PDB file of C-alpha atoms in Angstrom:
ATOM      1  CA  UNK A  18     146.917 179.840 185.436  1.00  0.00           C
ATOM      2  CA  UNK A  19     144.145 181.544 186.661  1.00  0.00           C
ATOM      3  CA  UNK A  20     141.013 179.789 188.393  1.00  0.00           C
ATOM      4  CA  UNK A  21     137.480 180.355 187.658  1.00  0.00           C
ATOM      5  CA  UNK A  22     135.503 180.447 190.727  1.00  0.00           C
ATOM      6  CA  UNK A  23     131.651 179.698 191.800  1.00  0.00           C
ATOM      7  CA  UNK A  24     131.059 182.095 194.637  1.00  0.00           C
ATOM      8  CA  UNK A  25     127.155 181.468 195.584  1.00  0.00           C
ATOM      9  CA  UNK A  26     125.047 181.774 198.735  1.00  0.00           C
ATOM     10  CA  UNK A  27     122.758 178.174 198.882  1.00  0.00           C
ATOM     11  CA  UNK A  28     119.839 177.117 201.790  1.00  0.00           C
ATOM     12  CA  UNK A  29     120.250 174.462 203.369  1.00  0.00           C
ATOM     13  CA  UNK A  30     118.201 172.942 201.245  1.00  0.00           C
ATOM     14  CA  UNK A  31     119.966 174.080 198.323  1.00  0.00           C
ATOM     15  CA  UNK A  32     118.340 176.753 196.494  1.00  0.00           C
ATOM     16  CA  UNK A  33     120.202 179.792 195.836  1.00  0.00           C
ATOM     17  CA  UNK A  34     116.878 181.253 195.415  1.00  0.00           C
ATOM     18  CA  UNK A  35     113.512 181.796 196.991  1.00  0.00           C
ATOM     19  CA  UNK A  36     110.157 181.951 194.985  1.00  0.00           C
ATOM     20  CA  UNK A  37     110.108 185.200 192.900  1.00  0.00           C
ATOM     21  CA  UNK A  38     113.927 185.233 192.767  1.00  0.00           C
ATOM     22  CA  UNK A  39     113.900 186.295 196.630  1.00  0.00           C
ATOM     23  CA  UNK A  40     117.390 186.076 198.175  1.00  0.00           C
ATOM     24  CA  UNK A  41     116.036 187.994 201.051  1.00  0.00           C
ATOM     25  CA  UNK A  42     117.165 185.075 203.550  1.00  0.00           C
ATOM     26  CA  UNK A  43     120.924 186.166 203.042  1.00  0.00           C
ATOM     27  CA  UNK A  44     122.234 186.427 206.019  1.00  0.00           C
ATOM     28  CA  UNK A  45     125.288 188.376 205.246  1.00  0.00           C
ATOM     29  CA  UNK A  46     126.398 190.114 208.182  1.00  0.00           C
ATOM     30  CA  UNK A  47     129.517 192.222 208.686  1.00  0.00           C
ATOM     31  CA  UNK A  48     132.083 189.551 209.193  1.00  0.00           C
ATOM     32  CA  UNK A  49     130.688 187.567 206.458  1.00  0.00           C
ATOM     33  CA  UNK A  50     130.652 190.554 204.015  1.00  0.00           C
ATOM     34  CA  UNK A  51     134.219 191.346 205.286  1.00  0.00           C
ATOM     35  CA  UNK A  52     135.480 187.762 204.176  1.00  0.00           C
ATOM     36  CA  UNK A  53     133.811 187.935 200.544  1.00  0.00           C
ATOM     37  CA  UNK A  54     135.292 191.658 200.424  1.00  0.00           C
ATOM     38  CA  UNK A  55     138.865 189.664 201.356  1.00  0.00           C
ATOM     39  CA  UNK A  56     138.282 186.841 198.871  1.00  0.00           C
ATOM     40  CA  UNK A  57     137.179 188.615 195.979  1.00  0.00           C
ATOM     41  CA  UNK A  58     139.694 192.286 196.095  1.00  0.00           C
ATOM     42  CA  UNK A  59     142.628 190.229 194.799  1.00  0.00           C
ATOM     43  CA  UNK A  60     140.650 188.554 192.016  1.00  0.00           C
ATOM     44  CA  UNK A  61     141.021 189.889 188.239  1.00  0.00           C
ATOM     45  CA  UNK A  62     137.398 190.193 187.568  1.00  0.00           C
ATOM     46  CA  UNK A  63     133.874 189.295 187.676  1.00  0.00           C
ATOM     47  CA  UNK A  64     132.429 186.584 184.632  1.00  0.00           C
ATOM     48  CA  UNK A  65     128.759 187.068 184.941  1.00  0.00           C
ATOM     49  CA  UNK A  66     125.693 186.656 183.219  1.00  0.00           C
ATOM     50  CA  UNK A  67     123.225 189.896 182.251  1.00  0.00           C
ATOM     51  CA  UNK A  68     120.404 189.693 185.144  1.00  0.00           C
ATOM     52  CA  UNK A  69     123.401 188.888 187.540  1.00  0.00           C
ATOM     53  CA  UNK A  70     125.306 192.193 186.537  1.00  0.00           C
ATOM     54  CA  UNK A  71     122.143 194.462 186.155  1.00  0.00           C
ATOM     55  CA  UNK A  72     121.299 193.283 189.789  1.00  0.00           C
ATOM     56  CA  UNK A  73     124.823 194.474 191.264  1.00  0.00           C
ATOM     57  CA  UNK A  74     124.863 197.213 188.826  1.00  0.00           C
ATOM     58  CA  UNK A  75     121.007 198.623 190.142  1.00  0.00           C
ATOM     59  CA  UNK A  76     122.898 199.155 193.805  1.00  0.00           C
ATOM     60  CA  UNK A  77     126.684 198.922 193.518  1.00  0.00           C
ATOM     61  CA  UNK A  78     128.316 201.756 191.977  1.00  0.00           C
ATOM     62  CA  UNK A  79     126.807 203.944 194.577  1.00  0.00           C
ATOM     63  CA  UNK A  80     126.430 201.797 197.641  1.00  0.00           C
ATOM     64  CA  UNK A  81     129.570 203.909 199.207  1.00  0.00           C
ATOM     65  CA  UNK A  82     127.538 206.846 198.973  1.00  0.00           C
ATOM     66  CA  UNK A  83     124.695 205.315 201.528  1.00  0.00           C
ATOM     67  CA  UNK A  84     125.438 207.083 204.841  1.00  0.00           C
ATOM     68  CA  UNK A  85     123.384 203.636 206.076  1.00  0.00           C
ATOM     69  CA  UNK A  86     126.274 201.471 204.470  1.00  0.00           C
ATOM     70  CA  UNK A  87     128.416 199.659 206.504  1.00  0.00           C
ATOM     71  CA  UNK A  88     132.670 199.722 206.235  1.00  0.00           C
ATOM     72  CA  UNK A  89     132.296 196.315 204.626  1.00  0.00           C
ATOM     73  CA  UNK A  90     129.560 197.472 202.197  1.00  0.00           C
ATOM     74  CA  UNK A  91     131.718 200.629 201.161  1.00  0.00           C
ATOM     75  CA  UNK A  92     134.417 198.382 200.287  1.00  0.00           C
ATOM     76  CA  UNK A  93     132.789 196.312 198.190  1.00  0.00           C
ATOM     77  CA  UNK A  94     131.138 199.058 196.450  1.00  0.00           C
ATOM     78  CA  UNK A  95     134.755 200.440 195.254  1.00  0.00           C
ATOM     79  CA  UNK A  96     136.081 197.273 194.365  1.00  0.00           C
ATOM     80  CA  UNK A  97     133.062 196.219 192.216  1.00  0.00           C
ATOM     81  CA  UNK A  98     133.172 199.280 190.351  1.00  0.00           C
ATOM     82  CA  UNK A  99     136.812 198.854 189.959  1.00  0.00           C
ATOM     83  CA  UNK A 100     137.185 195.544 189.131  1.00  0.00           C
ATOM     84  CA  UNK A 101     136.726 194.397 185.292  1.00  0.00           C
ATOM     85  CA  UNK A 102     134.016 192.752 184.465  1.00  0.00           C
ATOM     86  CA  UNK A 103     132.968 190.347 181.314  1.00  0.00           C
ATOM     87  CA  UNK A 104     129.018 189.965 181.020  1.00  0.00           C
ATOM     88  CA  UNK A 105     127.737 187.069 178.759  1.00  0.00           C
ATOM     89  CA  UNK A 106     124.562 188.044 177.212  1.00  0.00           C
ATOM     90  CA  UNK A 107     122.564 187.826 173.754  1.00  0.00           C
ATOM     91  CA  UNK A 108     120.656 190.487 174.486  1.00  0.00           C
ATOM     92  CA  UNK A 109     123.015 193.272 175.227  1.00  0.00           C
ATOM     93  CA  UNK A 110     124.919 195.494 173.460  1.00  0.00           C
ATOM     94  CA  UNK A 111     126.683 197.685 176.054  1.00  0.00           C
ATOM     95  CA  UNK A 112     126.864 197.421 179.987  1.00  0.00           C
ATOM     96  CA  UNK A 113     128.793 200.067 182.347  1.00  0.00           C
ATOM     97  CA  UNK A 114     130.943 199.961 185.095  1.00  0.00           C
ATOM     98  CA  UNK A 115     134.499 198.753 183.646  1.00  0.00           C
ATOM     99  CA  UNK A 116     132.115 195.773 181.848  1.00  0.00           C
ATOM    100  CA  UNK A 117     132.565 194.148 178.461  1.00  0.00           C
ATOM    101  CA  UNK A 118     129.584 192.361 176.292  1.00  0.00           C
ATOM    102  CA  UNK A 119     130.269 188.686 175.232  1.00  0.00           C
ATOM    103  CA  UNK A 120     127.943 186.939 173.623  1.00  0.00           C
ATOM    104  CA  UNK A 121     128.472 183.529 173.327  1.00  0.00           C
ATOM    105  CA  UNK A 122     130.289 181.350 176.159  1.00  0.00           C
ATOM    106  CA  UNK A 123     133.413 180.537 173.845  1.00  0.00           C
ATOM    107  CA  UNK A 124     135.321 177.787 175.659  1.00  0.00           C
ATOM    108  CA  UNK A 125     138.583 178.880 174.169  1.00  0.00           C
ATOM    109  CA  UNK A 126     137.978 182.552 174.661  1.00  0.00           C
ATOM    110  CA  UNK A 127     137.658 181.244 178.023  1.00  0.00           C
ATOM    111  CA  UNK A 128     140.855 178.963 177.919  1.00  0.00           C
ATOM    112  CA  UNK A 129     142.576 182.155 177.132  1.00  0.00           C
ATOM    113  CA  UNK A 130     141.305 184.247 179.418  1.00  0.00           C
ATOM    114  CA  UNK A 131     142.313 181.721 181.967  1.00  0.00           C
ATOM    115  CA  UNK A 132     145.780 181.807 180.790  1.00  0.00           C
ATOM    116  CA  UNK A 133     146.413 185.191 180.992  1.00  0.00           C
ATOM    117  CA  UNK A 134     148.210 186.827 184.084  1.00  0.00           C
ATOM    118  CA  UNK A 135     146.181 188.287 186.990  1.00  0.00           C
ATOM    119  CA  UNK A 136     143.884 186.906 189.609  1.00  0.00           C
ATOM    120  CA  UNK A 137     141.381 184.342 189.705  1.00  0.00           C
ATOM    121  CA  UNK A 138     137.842 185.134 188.399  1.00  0.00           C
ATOM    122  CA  UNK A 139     134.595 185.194 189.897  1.00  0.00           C
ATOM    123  CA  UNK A 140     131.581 183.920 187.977  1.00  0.00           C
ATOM    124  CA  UNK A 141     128.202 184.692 189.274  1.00  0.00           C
ATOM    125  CA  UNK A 142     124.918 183.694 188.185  1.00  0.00           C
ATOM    126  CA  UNK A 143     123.170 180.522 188.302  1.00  0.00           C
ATOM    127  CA  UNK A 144     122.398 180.022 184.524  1.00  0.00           C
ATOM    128  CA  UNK A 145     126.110 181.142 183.385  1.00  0.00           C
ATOM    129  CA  UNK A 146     127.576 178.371 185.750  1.00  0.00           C
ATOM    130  CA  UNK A 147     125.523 176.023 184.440  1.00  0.00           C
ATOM    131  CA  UNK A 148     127.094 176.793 181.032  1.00  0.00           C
ATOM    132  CA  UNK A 149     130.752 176.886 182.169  1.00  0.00           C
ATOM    133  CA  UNK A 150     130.044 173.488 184.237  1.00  0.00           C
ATOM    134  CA  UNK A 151     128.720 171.985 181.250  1.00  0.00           C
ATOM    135  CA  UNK A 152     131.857 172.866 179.312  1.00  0.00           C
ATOM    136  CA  UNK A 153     134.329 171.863 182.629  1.00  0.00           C
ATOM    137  CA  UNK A 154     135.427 175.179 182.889  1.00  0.00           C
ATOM    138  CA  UNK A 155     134.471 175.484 187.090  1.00  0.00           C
ATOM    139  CA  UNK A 156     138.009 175.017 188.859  1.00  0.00           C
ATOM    140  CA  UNK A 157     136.574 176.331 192.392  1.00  0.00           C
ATOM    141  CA  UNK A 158     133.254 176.343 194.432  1.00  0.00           C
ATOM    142  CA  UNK A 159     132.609 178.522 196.771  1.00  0.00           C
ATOM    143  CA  UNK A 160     129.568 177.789 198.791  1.00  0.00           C
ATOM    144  CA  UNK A 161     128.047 179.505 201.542  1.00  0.00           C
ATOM    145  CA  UNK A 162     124.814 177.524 203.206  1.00  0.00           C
ATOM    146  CA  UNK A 163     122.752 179.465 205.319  1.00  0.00           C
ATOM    147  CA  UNK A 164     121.105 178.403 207.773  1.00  0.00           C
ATOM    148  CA  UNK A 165     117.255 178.161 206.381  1.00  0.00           C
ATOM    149  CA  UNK A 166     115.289 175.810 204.844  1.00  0.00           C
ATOM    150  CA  UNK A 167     113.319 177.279 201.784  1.00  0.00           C
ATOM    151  CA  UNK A 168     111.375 174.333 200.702  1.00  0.00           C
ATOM    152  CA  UNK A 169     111.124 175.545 197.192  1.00  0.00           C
ATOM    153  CA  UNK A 170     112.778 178.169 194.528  1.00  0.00           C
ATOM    154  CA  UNK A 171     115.888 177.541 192.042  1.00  0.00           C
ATOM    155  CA  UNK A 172     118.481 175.179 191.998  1.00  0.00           C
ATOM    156  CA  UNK A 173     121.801 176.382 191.791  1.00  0.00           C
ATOM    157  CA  UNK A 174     123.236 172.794 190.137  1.00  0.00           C
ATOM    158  CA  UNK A 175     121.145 171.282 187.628  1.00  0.00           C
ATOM    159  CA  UNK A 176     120.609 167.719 186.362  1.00  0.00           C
ATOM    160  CA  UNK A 177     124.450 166.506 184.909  1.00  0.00           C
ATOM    161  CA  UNK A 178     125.144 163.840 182.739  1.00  0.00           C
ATOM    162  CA  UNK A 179     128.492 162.813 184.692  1.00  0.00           C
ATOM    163  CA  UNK A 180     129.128 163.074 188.246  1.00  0.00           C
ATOM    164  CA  UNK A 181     132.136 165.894 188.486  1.00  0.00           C
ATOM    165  CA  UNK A 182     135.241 164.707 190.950  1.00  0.00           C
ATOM    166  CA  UNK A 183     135.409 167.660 193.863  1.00  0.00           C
ATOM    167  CA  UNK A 184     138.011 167.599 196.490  1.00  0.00           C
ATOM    168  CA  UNK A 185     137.399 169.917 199.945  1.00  0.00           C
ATOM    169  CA  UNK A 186     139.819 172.658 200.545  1.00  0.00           C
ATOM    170  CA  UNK A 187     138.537 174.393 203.077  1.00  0.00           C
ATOM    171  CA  UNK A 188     135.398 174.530 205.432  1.00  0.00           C
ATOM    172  CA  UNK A 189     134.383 177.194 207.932  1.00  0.00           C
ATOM    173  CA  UNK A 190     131.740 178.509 209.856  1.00  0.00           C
ATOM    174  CA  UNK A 191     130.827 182.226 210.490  1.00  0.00           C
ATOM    175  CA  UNK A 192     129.339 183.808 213.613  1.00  0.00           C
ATOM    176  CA  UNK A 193     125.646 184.149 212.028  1.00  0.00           C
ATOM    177  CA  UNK A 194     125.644 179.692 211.066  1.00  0.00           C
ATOM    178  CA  UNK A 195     126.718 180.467 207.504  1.00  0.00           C
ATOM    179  CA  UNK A 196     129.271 177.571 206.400  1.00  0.00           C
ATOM    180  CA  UNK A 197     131.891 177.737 203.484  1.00  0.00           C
ATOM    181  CA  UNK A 198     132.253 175.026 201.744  1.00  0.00           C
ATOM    182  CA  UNK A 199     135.007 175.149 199.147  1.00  0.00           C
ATOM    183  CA  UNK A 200     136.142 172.709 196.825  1.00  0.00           C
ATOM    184  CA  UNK A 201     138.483 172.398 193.887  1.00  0.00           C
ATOM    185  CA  UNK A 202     137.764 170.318 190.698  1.00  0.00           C
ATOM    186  CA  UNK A 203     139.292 167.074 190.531  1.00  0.00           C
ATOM    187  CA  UNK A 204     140.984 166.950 187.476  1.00  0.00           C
TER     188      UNK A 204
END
């Protein structure tokens, strides 16, 4: 059974981002973008919502290219553009790069998804979490606090109506102060 995983960079302070949707307090240095580029190659795809996909997609496919890029930044760019990708969106009709339009967020769509072979799956965006969570289809978090305090900007976990059981897995910390924090749903 495949997992679906929550892979998001939080402050300290938990917002996963600044005022105006600035995430420029990343602090995602080569060993840090090495690990994500080792976490997410063996996955079997990307779940994401539109502004989440039309971000990666604005830099992505041709990140490689950038004689500026680093070895860790070329890799990613292949395997994003490689790896399939399901985008959840009213609004859109069509996206590129190896994507596919859904929607609605069908739980049992999901369910099968899930239960096909292949690697885990990655789901980005804030908004499209919140959706899965409220249907108890998160089996992984992956969080990465940086070091800063932000004092203000969006949540990444909203208001719930029941507290959700979460057991640690694993816990590290990177060379920059970036801590992973990853923990499975209790179920």
């Amino acid at each position: 059974m495949r997992k679906i995983v929550v892979q998001m960079s939080l402050s300290l302070d938990g917002f996963f981002e600044g005022p105006g949707g600035d995430i420029g307090w990343h602090q995602v240095d080569e060993e840090l973008h090495q690990h994500f580029n080792d976490v997410i190659a063996p996955m079997g795809g990307f779940l994401s919502g539109r502004v989440s996909h039309e971000l990666m997609a604005a830099y992505w496919p041709t990140a490689d290219q950038d004689p500026t890029a680093t070895g860790p930044e070329r890799e990613f760019a292949r395997i994003w553009r490689d790896m399939p990708k399901i985008v959840y969106s009213r609004t859109l009709d069509h996206a590129d790069w190896n994507a596919t339009v859904v929607h609605e967020v069908d739980v049992e769509q999901v369910r099968k998804l899930t239960a096909e072979p292949g690697g885990d799956l990655a789901l980005g965006g804030a908004d499209l979490a919140a959706t899965f969570a409220r249907h108890d289809l998160i089996d992984e978090y992956r969080i990465y606090v940086h070091p800063v305090l932000l004092g203000r900007g969006r949540r990444l976990f909203p208001d719930a109506e029941t507290p959700a059981g979460l057991r640690l897995v694993e816990s590290r910390v990177f060379g920059n102060g970036v801590v992973l924090l990853r923990h499975e749903r209790v179920r």
